mmCIF file of C-alpha atoms in Angstrom:
data_model
loop_
_atom_site.group_PDB
_atom_site.id
_atom_site.type_symbol
_atom_site.label_atom_id
_atom_site.label_comp_id
_atom_site.label_asym_id
_atom_site.label_seq_id
_atom_site.Cartn_x
_atom_site.Cartn_y
_atom_site.Cartn_z
ATOM 1 C CA UNK A 9 5.326 18.713 5.160
ATOM 2 C CA UNK A 10 1.623 18.054 5.540
ATOM 3 C CA UNK A 11 0.349 18.595 9.129
ATOM 4 C CA UNK A 12 -1.084 15.683 10.961
ATOM 5 C CA UNK A 13 -3.030 15.830 14.066
ATOM 6 C CA UNK A 14 -2.977 12.962 16.488
ATOM 7 C CA UNK A 15 -6.477 12.707 17.770
ATOM 8 C CA UNK A 16 -5.553 9.980 20.352
ATOM 9 C CA UNK A 17 -6.910 6.697 21.195
ATOM 10 C CA UNK A 18 -10.564 5.600 20.090
ATOM 11 C CA UNK A 19 -10.888 2.060 21.569
ATOM 12 C CA UNK A 20 -8.860 -0.086 23.945
ATOM 13 C CA UNK A 21 -9.061 -3.612 24.888
ATOM 14 C CA UNK A 22 -11.620 -4.610 27.714
ATOM 15 C CA UNK A 23 -12.112 -7.477 29.941
ATOM 16 C CA UNK A 24 -14.465 -9.207 27.786
ATOM 17 C CA UNK A 25 -13.034 -12.586 26.710
ATOM 18 C CA UNK A 26 -13.070 -11.890 22.848
ATOM 19 C CA UNK A 27 -11.117 -8.773 23.046
ATOM 20 C CA UNK A 28 -9.036 -8.903 26.373
ATOM 21 C CA UNK A 29 -5.690 -9.188 24.683
ATOM 22 C CA UNK A 30 -6.093 -6.199 22.287
ATOM 23 C CA UNK A 31 -8.387 -4.293 19.600
ATOM 24 C CA UNK A 32 -6.588 -3.009 16.460
ATOM 25 C CA UNK A 33 -6.571 -2.628 12.633
ATOM 26 C CA UNK A 34 -10.264 -1.410 12.047
ATOM 27 C CA UNK A 35 -12.304 -1.263 9.033
ATOM 28 C CA UNK A 36 -14.147 1.847 8.635
ATOM 29 C CA UNK A 37 -16.966 3.183 6.530
ATOM 30 C CA UNK A 38 -18.840 6.397 6.913
ATOM 31 C CA UNK A 39 -22.781 6.375 6.642
ATOM 32 C CA UNK A 40 -24.249 9.936 7.173
ATOM 33 C CA UNK A 41 -23.250 10.998 10.349
ATOM 34 C CA UNK A 42 -21.698 7.782 11.501
ATOM 35 C CA UNK A 43 -18.746 5.988 11.191
ATOM 36 C CA UNK A 44 -19.005 2.213 11.514
ATOM 37 C CA UNK A 45 -15.743 0.432 12.634
ATOM 38 C CA UNK A 46 -15.138 -3.285 12.147
ATOM 39 C CA UNK A 47 -11.948 -4.151 14.258
ATOM 40 C CA UNK A 48 -9.830 -7.041 14.986
ATOM 41 C CA UNK A 49 -10.542 -8.226 18.538
ATOM 42 C CA UNK A 50 -7.916 -10.433 19.969
ATOM 43 C CA UNK A 51 -8.530 -12.955 22.795
ATOM 44 C CA UNK A 52 -6.178 -15.098 24.912
ATOM 45 C CA UNK A 53 -4.104 -17.406 22.706
ATOM 46 C CA UNK A 54 -3.762 -14.960 19.951
ATOM 47 C CA UNK A 55 -7.506 -15.906 18.569
ATOM 48 C CA UNK A 56 -8.942 -13.186 16.659
ATOM 49 C CA UNK A 57 -12.611 -12.172 15.746
ATOM 50 C CA UNK A 58 -14.303 -8.863 14.385
ATOM 51 C CA UNK A 59 -15.907 -6.553 17.014
ATOM 52 C CA UNK A 60 -18.084 -3.669 16.063
ATOM 53 C CA UNK A 61 -18.192 -0.082 17.289
ATOM 54 C CA UNK A 62 -20.217 2.923 15.760
ATOM 55 C CA UNK A 63 -19.148 6.530 16.014
ATOM 56 C CA UNK A 64 -20.865 9.601 16.112
ATOM 57 C CA UNK A 65 -18.986 11.827 13.717
ATOM 58 C CA UNK A 66 -15.454 10.825 13.244
ATOM 59 C CA UNK A 67 -14.178 10.409 16.809
ATOM 60 C CA UNK A 68 -17.314 9.823 19.293
ATOM 61 C CA UNK A 69 -17.998 6.317 20.461
ATOM 62 C CA UNK A 70 -21.777 5.858 20.520
ATOM 63 C CA UNK A 71 -22.238 1.995 20.571
ATOM 64 C CA UNK A 72 -20.017 -0.744 21.038
ATOM 65 C CA UNK A 73 -20.985 -4.349 21.067
ATOM 66 C CA UNK A 74 -19.733 -6.525 23.853
ATOM 67 C CA UNK A 75 -19.509 -9.834 21.879
ATOM 68 C CA UNK A 76 -17.799 -10.488 18.487
ATOM 69 C CA UNK A 77 -19.870 -9.480 15.255
ATOM 70 C CA UNK A 78 -17.996 -12.053 13.160
ATOM 71 C CA UNK A 79 -16.396 -15.119 14.540
ATOM 72 C CA UNK A 80 -14.397 -18.056 13.102
ATOM 73 C CA UNK A 81 -16.545 -20.681 11.596
ATOM 74 C CA UNK A 82 -14.651 -22.560 8.949
ATOM 75 C CA UNK A 83 -11.430 -24.449 9.011
ATOM 76 C CA UNK A 84 -9.395 -21.851 6.995
ATOM 77 C CA UNK A 85 -10.120 -19.241 9.487
ATOM 78 C CA UNK A 86 -10.222 -21.278 12.654
ATOM 79 C CA UNK A 87 -7.309 -19.205 14.235
ATOM 80 C CA UNK A 88 -8.915 -16.111 13.572
ATOM 81 C CA UNK A 89 -10.148 -13.176 11.323
ATOM 82 C CA UNK A 90 -7.727 -10.415 11.068
ATOM 83 C CA UNK A 91 -7.386 -6.911 9.873
ATOM 84 C CA UNK A 92 -10.588 -6.245 8.095
ATOM 85 C CA UNK A 93 -11.258 -3.654 5.512
ATOM 86 C CA UNK A 94 -14.666 -2.619 3.986
ATOM 87 C CA UNK A 95 -16.084 -0.650 1.052
ATOM 88 C CA UNK A 96 -19.508 -0.363 -0.550
ATOM 89 C CA UNK A 97 -19.880 -1.274 -4.261
ATOM 90 C CA UNK A 98 -23.329 -0.495 -5.901
ATOM 91 C CA UNK A 99 -25.731 -1.699 -2.949
ATOM 92 C CA UNK A 100 -23.425 -4.364 -1.245
ATOM 93 C CA UNK A 101 -20.837 -4.161 1.486
ATOM 94 C CA UNK A 102 -17.544 -5.943 0.829
ATOM 95 C CA UNK A 103 -15.857 -6.639 3.963
ATOM 96 C CA UNK A 104 -12.267 -8.352 3.454
ATOM 97 C CA UNK A 105 -10.275 -9.853 6.055
ATOM 98 C CA UNK A 106 -7.264 -12.072 6.656
ATOM 99 C CA UNK A 107 -8.118 -15.724 7.389
ATOM 100 C CA UNK A 108 -5.749 -17.527 9.859
ATOM 101 C CA UNK A 109 -5.840 -21.411 10.260
ATOM 102 C CA UNK A 110 -2.833 -21.483 12.442
ATOM 103 C CA UNK A 111 -0.489 -22.067 9.469
ATOM 104 C CA UNK A 112 -1.692 -19.843 6.787
ATOM 105 C CA UNK A 113 -2.594 -16.189 6.503
ATOM 106 C CA UNK A 114 -4.799 -15.588 3.379
ATOM 107 C CA UNK A 115 -7.398 -13.036 2.025
ATOM 108 C CA UNK A 116 -10.993 -13.677 2.576
ATOM 109 C CA UNK A 117 -14.180 -12.009 1.850
ATOM 110 C CA UNK A 118 -17.678 -11.623 3.392
ATOM 111 C CA UNK A 119 -20.601 -9.667 2.010
ATOM 112 C CA UNK A 120 -23.478 -7.610 3.610
ATOM 113 C CA UNK A 121 -26.521 -5.679 2.498
ATOM 114 C CA UNK A 122 -26.944 -4.056 6.083
ATOM 115 C CA UNK A 123 -23.697 -4.083 8.102
ATOM 116 C CA UNK A 124 -25.270 -6.476 10.405
ATOM 117 C CA UNK A 125 -25.558 -9.821 8.723
ATOM 118 C CA UNK A 126 -22.559 -10.989 6.809
ATOM 119 C CA UNK A 127 -22.229 -13.953 4.351
ATOM 120 C CA UNK A 128 -18.740 -15.297 4.088
ATOM 121 C CA UNK A 129 -17.448 -16.233 0.461
ATOM 122 C CA UNK A 130 -14.241 -17.881 1.518
ATOM 123 C CA UNK A 131 -10.529 -17.329 0.505
ATOM 124 C CA UNK A 132 -10.392 -15.406 -2.727
ATOM 125 C CA UNK A 133 -6.546 -15.307 -3.095
ATOM 126 C CA UNK A 134 -4.414 -17.803 -4.462
ATOM 127 C CA UNK A 135 -3.921 -21.112 -2.592
ATOM 128 C CA UNK A 136 -0.403 -22.456 -3.583
ATOM 129 C CA UNK A 137 2.989 -23.071 -2.431
ATOM 130 C CA UNK A 138 5.853 -20.370 -2.700
ATOM 131 C CA UNK A 139 7.790 -22.834 -4.966
ATOM 132 C CA UNK A 140 4.539 -22.700 -7.308
ATOM 133 C CA UNK A 141 4.287 -19.114 -7.148
ATOM 134 C CA UNK A 142 7.950 -18.416 -7.947
ATOM 135 C CA UNK A 143 8.092 -20.867 -10.884
ATOM 136 C CA UNK A 144 5.160 -18.827 -12.472
ATOM 137 C CA UNK A 145 6.341 -15.443 -11.411
ATOM 138 C CA UNK A 146 9.962 -15.938 -13.137
ATOM 139 C CA UNK A 147 8.685 -17.058 -16.240
ATOM 140 C CA UNK A 148 9.149 -13.740 -18.012
ATOM 141 C CA UNK A 149 12.050 -12.515 -15.796
ATOM 142 C CA UNK A 150 13.407 -12.317 -12.289
ATOM 143 C CA UNK A 151 11.508 -10.787 -9.253
ATOM 144 C CA UNK A 152 12.753 -9.200 -6.189
ATOM 145 C CA UNK A 153 14.808 -11.615 -4.017
ATOM 146 C CA UNK A 154 12.881 -10.226 -1.088
ATOM 147 C CA UNK A 155 9.970 -12.514 -2.266
ATOM 148 C CA UNK A 156 11.940 -15.499 -1.247
ATOM 149 C CA UNK A 157 13.070 -13.944 2.054
ATOM 150 C CA UNK A 158 9.576 -13.449 3.081
ATOM 151 C CA UNK A 159 7.615 -16.122 1.523
ATOM 152 C CA UNK A 160 9.653 -19.316 1.746
ATOM 153 C CA UNK A 161 8.677 -19.719 5.515
ATOM 154 C CA UNK A 162 12.313 -20.825 6.466
ATOM 155 C CA UNK A 163 11.640 -23.997 4.335
ATOM 156 C CA UNK A 164 9.020 -25.134 6.541
ATOM 157 C CA UNK A 165 6.544 -27.136 4.200
ATOM 158 C CA UNK A 166 4.028 -27.923 6.872
ATOM 159 C CA UNK A 167 2.813 -26.638 10.121
ATOM 160 C CA UNK A 168 -0.076 -27.923 12.570
ATOM 161 C CA UNK A 169 -0.704 -30.661 9.921
ATOM 162 C CA UNK A 170 -1.566 -28.134 7.143
ATOM 163 C CA UNK A 171 0.679 -27.377 4.069
ATOM 164 C CA UNK A 172 2.306 -24.055 3.908
ATOM 165 C CA UNK A 173 1.063 -21.720 1.298
ATOM 166 C CA UNK A 174 2.166 -18.408 -0.110
ATOM 167 C CA UNK A 175 0.714 -15.846 2.470
ATOM 168 C CA UNK A 176 -1.370 -13.372 0.575
ATOM 169 C CA UNK A 177 -2.903 -10.466 2.752
ATOM 170 C CA UNK A 178 -4.314 -7.130 2.688
ATOM 171 C CA UNK A 179 -6.851 -7.558 0.393
ATOM 172 C CA UNK A 180 -8.746 -4.241 -0.320
ATOM 173 C CA UNK A 181 -11.384 -3.572 -2.903
ATOM 174 C CA UNK A 182 -11.686 -0.034 -4.673
ATOM 175 C CA UNK A 183 -15.028 1.269 -3.694
ATOM 176 C CA UNK A 184 -16.554 1.352 -7.380
ATOM 177 C CA UNK A 185 -16.107 -0.811 -10.202
ATOM 178 C CA UNK A 186 -13.539 0.833 -12.687
ATOM 179 C CA UNK A 187 -14.837 0.469 -16.520
ATOM 180 C CA UNK A 188 -17.307 -1.916 -15.185
ATOM 181 C CA UNK A 189 -15.073 -4.184 -13.584
ATOM 182 C CA UNK A 190 -14.056 -5.102 -10.077
ATOM 183 C CA UNK A 191 -10.647 -4.004 -8.858
ATOM 184 C CA UNK A 192 -8.617 -4.831 -5.672
ATOM 185 C CA UNK A 193 -5.286 -4.719 -4.008
ATOM 186 C CA UNK A 194 -3.485 -7.742 -2.517
ATOM 187 C CA UNK A 195 -0.175 -7.953 -0.902
ATOM 188 C CA UNK A 196 2.608 -10.630 -1.199
ATOM 189 C CA UNK A 197 5.569 -9.255 0.593
ATOM 190 C CA UNK A 198 7.491 -7.123 -0.132
ATOM 191 C CA UNK A 199 5.254 -5.146 -2.720
ATOM 192 C CA UNK A 200 1.647 -4.119 -3.191
ATOM 193 C CA UNK A 201 -0.133 -6.039 -6.253
ATOM 194 C CA UNK A 202 -3.381 -5.192 -7.904
ATOM 195 C CA UNK A 203 -6.170 -7.314 -9.707
ATOM 196 C CA UNK A 204 -7.988 -5.324 -12.398
ATOM 197 C CA UNK A 205 -10.775 -6.345 -14.975
ATOM 198 C CA UNK A 206 -12.854 -8.785 -13.014
ATOM 199 C CA UNK A 207 -16.280 -9.098 -14.143
ATOM 200 C CA UNK A 208 -17.337 -11.432 -11.155
ATOM 201 C CA UNK A 209 -15.579 -12.872 -8.222
ATOM 202 C CA UNK A 210 -16.139 -16.413 -9.412
ATOM 203 C CA UNK A 211 -13.642 -15.814 -12.133
ATOM 204 C CA UNK A 212 -10.798 -15.768 -9.344
ATOM 205 C CA UNK A 213 -10.013 -19.621 -10.030
ATOM 206 C CA UNK A 214 -6.757 -21.464 -10.022
ATOM 207 C CA UNK A 215 -6.265 -20.821 -13.613
ATOM 208 C CA UNK A 216 -6.967 -17.204 -13.320
ATOM 209 C CA UNK A 217 -4.168 -16.948 -10.729
ATOM 210 C CA UNK A 218 -1.690 -19.086 -12.731
ATOM 211 C CA UNK A 219 -2.167 -16.791 -15.642
ATOM 212 C CA UNK A 220 -2.009 -13.730 -13.314
ATOM 213 C CA UNK A 221 1.193 -15.014 -11.850
ATOM 214 C CA UNK A 222 2.693 -15.683 -15.380
ATOM 215 C CA UNK A 223 2.443 -11.613 -15.925
ATOM 216 C CA UNK A 224 3.231 -10.934 -12.268
ATOM 217 C CA UNK A 225 5.670 -7.869 -12.642
ATOM 218 C CA UNK A 226 2.910 -6.137 -14.739
ATOM 219 C CA UNK A 227 0.648 -6.122 -11.638
ATOM 220 C CA UNK A 228 3.039 -4.806 -9.085
ATOM 221 C CA UNK A 229 1.539 -1.374 -8.436
ATOM 222 C CA UNK A 230 3.614 -0.016 -5.589
ATOM 223 C CA UNK A 231 7.188 -1.137 -4.489
ATOM 224 C CA UNK A 232 9.388 -0.094 -1.453
ATOM 225 C CA UNK A 233 11.145 3.047 -2.459
ATOM 226 C CA UNK A 234 12.012 5.582 0.286
ATOM 227 C CA UNK A 235 13.849 4.886 3.636
ATOM 228 C CA UNK A 236 10.824 4.781 5.925
ATOM 229 C CA UNK A 237 9.289 1.766 3.572
ATOM 230 C CA UNK A 238 12.569 0.148 2.407
ATOM 231 C CA UNK A 239 11.662 -3.368 4.019
ATOM 232 C CA UNK A 240 8.422 -3.798 2.727
ATOM 233 C CA UNK A 241 4.872 -2.075 2.044
ATOM 234 C CA UNK A 242 1.203 -3.312 2.315
ATOM 235 C CA UNK A 243 -2.210 -2.124 1.816
ATOM 236 C CA UNK A 244 -3.702 0.173 4.166
ATOM 237 C CA UNK A 245 -7.148 2.003 3.698
ATOM 238 C CA UNK A 246 -9.583 1.317 1.047
ATOM 239 C CA UNK A 247 -8.862 3.967 -1.832
ATOM 240 C CA UNK A 248 -10.433 7.348 -1.608
ATOM 241 C CA UNK A 249 -11.584 8.753 -4.860
ATOM 242 C CA UNK A 250 -10.608 12.470 -5.491
ATOM 243 C CA UNK A 251 -10.590 14.596 -8.733
ATOM 244 C CA UNK A 252 -6.740 13.963 -8.850
ATOM 245 C CA UNK A 253 -6.663 10.411 -8.570
ATOM 246 C CA UNK A 254 -7.122 7.480 -6.049
ATOM 247 C CA UNK A 255 -5.771 8.503 -2.730
ATOM 248 C CA UNK A 256 -3.948 5.584 -1.060
ATOM 249 C CA UNK A 257 -3.113 5.435 2.377
ATOM 250 C CA UNK A 258 -0.759 2.321 2.886
ATOM 251 C CA UNK A 259 1.735 1.151 5.581
ATOM 252 C CA UNK A 260 5.617 1.094 5.151
ATOM 253 C CA UNK A 261 8.006 -0.545 7.112
ATOM 254 C CA UNK A 262 11.651 -0.099 7.814
ATOM 255 C CA UNK A 263 14.139 -2.237 9.894
ATOM 256 C CA UNK A 264 15.879 -0.517 12.999
ATOM 257 C CA UNK A 265 17.957 -1.487 15.802
ATOM 258 C CA UNK A 266 14.695 -1.683 17.937
ATOM 259 C CA UNK A 267 12.870 -3.794 15.263
ATOM 260 C CA UNK A 268 10.554 -2.888 12.496
ATOM 261 C CA UNK A 269 8.613 0.400 12.416
ATOM 262 C CA UNK A 270 5.507 0.763 10.833
ATOM 263 C CA UNK A 271 4.343 4.269 9.435
ATOM 264 C CA UNK A 272 1.409 5.415 7.698
ATOM 265 C CA UNK A 273 2.130 6.388 3.924
ATOM 266 C CA UNK A 274 0.370 8.113 0.974
ATOM 267 C CA UNK A 275 0.175 7.852 -2.728
ATOM 268 C CA UNK A 276 -1.969 8.757 -5.704
ATOM 269 C CA UNK A 277 -3.019 6.412 -8.479
ATOM 270 C CA UNK A 278 -4.617 7.077 -11.774
ATOM 271 C CA UNK A 279 -8.591 7.026 -11.656
ATOM 272 C CA UNK A 280 -9.101 5.087 -14.676
ATOM 273 C CA UNK A 281 -5.914 2.997 -14.582
ATOM 274 C CA UNK A 282 -5.003 2.479 -11.083
ATOM 275 C CA UNK A 283 -1.941 0.562 -12.274
ATOM 276 C CA UNK A 284 -0.303 3.793 -12.841
ATOM 277 C CA UNK A 285 1.230 5.713 -10.056
ATOM 278 C CA UNK A 286 0.831 9.452 -10.057
ATOM 279 C CA UNK A 287 2.652 10.665 -7.030
ATOM 280 C CA UNK A 288 3.887 9.343 -3.488
ATOM 281 C CA UNK A 289 4.971 11.273 -0.374
ATOM 282 C CA UNK A 290 8.940 11.056 -0.065
ATOM 283 C CA UNK A 291 8.315 10.788 3.674
ATOM 284 C CA UNK A 292 5.846 9.095 6.068
ATOM 285 C CA UNK A 293 2.392 10.657 6.537
ATOM 286 C CA UNK A 294 2.799 9.726 10.095
ATOM 287 C CA UNK A 295 4.923 7.510 12.190
ATOM 288 C CA UNK A 296 5.071 6.004 15.635
ATOM 289 C CA UNK A 297 5.838 9.039 18.084
ATOM 290 C CA UNK A 298 3.385 8.883 20.975
ATOM 291 C CA UNK A 299 3.488 6.257 23.887
ATOM 292 C CA UNK A 300 0.546 4.396 22.695
ATOM 293 C CA UNK A 301 2.170 3.761 19.252
ATOM 294 C CA UNK A 302 5.455 3.158 20.605
ATOM 295 C CA UNK A 303 4.761 0.541 23.344
ATOM 296 C CA UNK A 304 2.036 -2.312 23.176
ATOM 297 C CA UNK A 305 1.749 -5.897 21.880
ATOM 298 C CA UNK A 306 4.048 -4.979 19.052
ATOM 299 C CA UNK A 307 6.125 -1.785 19.557
ATOM 300 C CA UNK A 308 6.540 1.052 16.926
ATOM 301 C CA UNK A 309 3.530 0.431 14.903
ATOM 302 C CA UNK A 310 1.022 2.888 13.032
ATOM 303 C CA UNK A 311 -1.105 0.433 10.756
ATOM 304 C CA UNK A 312 -3.843 2.333 8.929
ATOM 305 C CA UNK A 313 -6.599 0.428 7.681
ATOM 306 C CA UNK A 314 -9.890 2.720 7.744
ATOM 307 C CA UNK A 315 -10.678 6.310 6.946
ATOM 308 C CA UNK A 316 -13.481 8.650 6.590
ATOM 309 C CA UNK A 317 -13.849 12.082 5.229
ATOM 310 C CA UNK A 318 -15.884 14.932 6.916
ATOM 311 C CA UNK A 319 -15.824 18.188 4.872
ATOM 312 C CA UNK A 320 -12.198 18.748 3.951
ATOM 313 C CA UNK A 321 -10.772 16.736 6.945
ATOM 314 C CA UNK A 322 -9.502 13.111 6.423
ATOM 315 C CA UNK A 323 -9.633 10.925 9.336
ATOM 316 C CA UNK A 324 -7.250 7.699 9.542
ATOM 317 C CA UNK A 325 -8.024 5.024 11.822
ATOM 318 C CA UNK A 326 -5.130 2.843 12.679
ATOM 319 C CA UNK A 327 -3.825 0.149 14.920
ATOM 320 C CA UNK A 328 -1.454 1.523 17.629
ATOM 321 C CA UNK A 329 1.129 -0.904 18.672
ATOM 322 C CA UNK A 330 -0.971 -3.930 17.830
ATOM 323 C CA UNK A 331 -2.883 -3.300 21.135
ATOM 324 C CA UNK A 332 -5.267 -0.201 20.508
ATOM 325 C CA UNK A 333 -7.034 1.862 17.994
ATOM 326 C CA UNK A 334 -6.197 5.323 17.394
ATOM 327 C CA UNK A 335 -7.047 8.207 14.921
ATOM 328 C CA UNK A 336 -5.211 10.762 13.105
ATOM 329 C CA UNK A 337 -6.500 13.526 11.044
ATOM 330 C CA UNK A 338 -5.396 16.072 8.306
ATOM 331 C CA UNK A 339 -6.546 18.630 5.507
ATOM 332 C CA UNK A 340 -7.572 16.474 2.670
ATOM 333 C CA UNK A 341 -6.882 19.156 0.196
ATOM 334 C CA UNK A 342 -3.462 20.054 1.639
ATOM 335 C CA UNK A 343 -2.670 16.298 1.451
ATOM 336 C CA UNK A 344 -3.306 16.139 -2.219
ATOM 337 C CA UNK A 345 -1.497 19.340 -2.789
ATOM 338 C CA UNK A 346 1.390 17.834 -1.281
ATOM 339 C CA UNK A 347 1.204 14.894 -3.261
ATOM 340 C CA UNK A 348 0.977 17.041 -6.471
ATOM 341 C CA UNK A 349 4.491 18.347 -5.423
ATOM 342 C CA UNK A 350 5.993 14.972 -5.579
ATOM 343 C CA UNK A 351 4.595 13.627 -8.857
ATOM 344 C CA UNK A 352 6.249 10.704 -10.076
ATOM 345 C CA UNK A 353 7.467 12.257 -13.664
ATOM 346 C CA UNK A 354 9.157 14.970 -11.827
ATOM 347 C CA UNK A 355 11.296 12.786 -9.889
ATOM 348 C CA UNK A 356 14.108 12.787 -12.595
#
């Protein structure tokens, strides 16, 4: 098994109004000697914004803003901006987040040239009901019955005066175009789906999504498989390009007598066709063990959302018990070696 070091807590909540209930689930991007963290900051009443912190190296806090960097502005995000991820494609930074309006949680995008000023592009995932999604997705065969269980909102069709939509979260771009096209993950529970072959984001129209869902099973890239992820899985850190494939750190969830347990997991996808799974760890990369992971706003949570590589060490930044931000580290080469011992074609 791969050896993982728990480096401990990086950030905790403060008395500042915008983050006095918790800090968690940070986007991370390395620029030279620094790591920039864009984290979910929670205020009283469970309203979220995005805070900012700069690390010297992977672990040392050098700068932290005392106000939110990105705050709710529009109706679609009036209840909060949650769980950001960030990548740089060409000369532009793409920061994705979950926009929550009090009823619906949907993937949205903001872009920046300097990591300071962000232009919001709005919701980029489909805006449709579960019933419409299901009708399209089952056109060419049945889908996992868990889609019904997780996405039909207990038959609630309206909340706070808003029509209930299919929740589509964990939008994560690949950090470069593949064959000249944009590629990104998104997540409709219980599996991780992938969008490929997008020339421009303007192509993500209602018609695009209708056609996409008709071929839905073709775009499921990872499904729950092992015990630690059996309930559902979702995106984690942006893909990391290696010689062996795209390293994917994602989250896996299992139910227990104490509720859901969230763990960090690892898989490897093909570089030129990331719809192909090469390998996957049959055990969690790391799981809640420390007190800061076991007890918090939501107990038993390690929720990976950002990563940085220094030499051969991979640092994974994660939300710990939905209340604080922690980091775990490991040898990148050892992780890849371990993954290659668990290749998909070797399972039979």
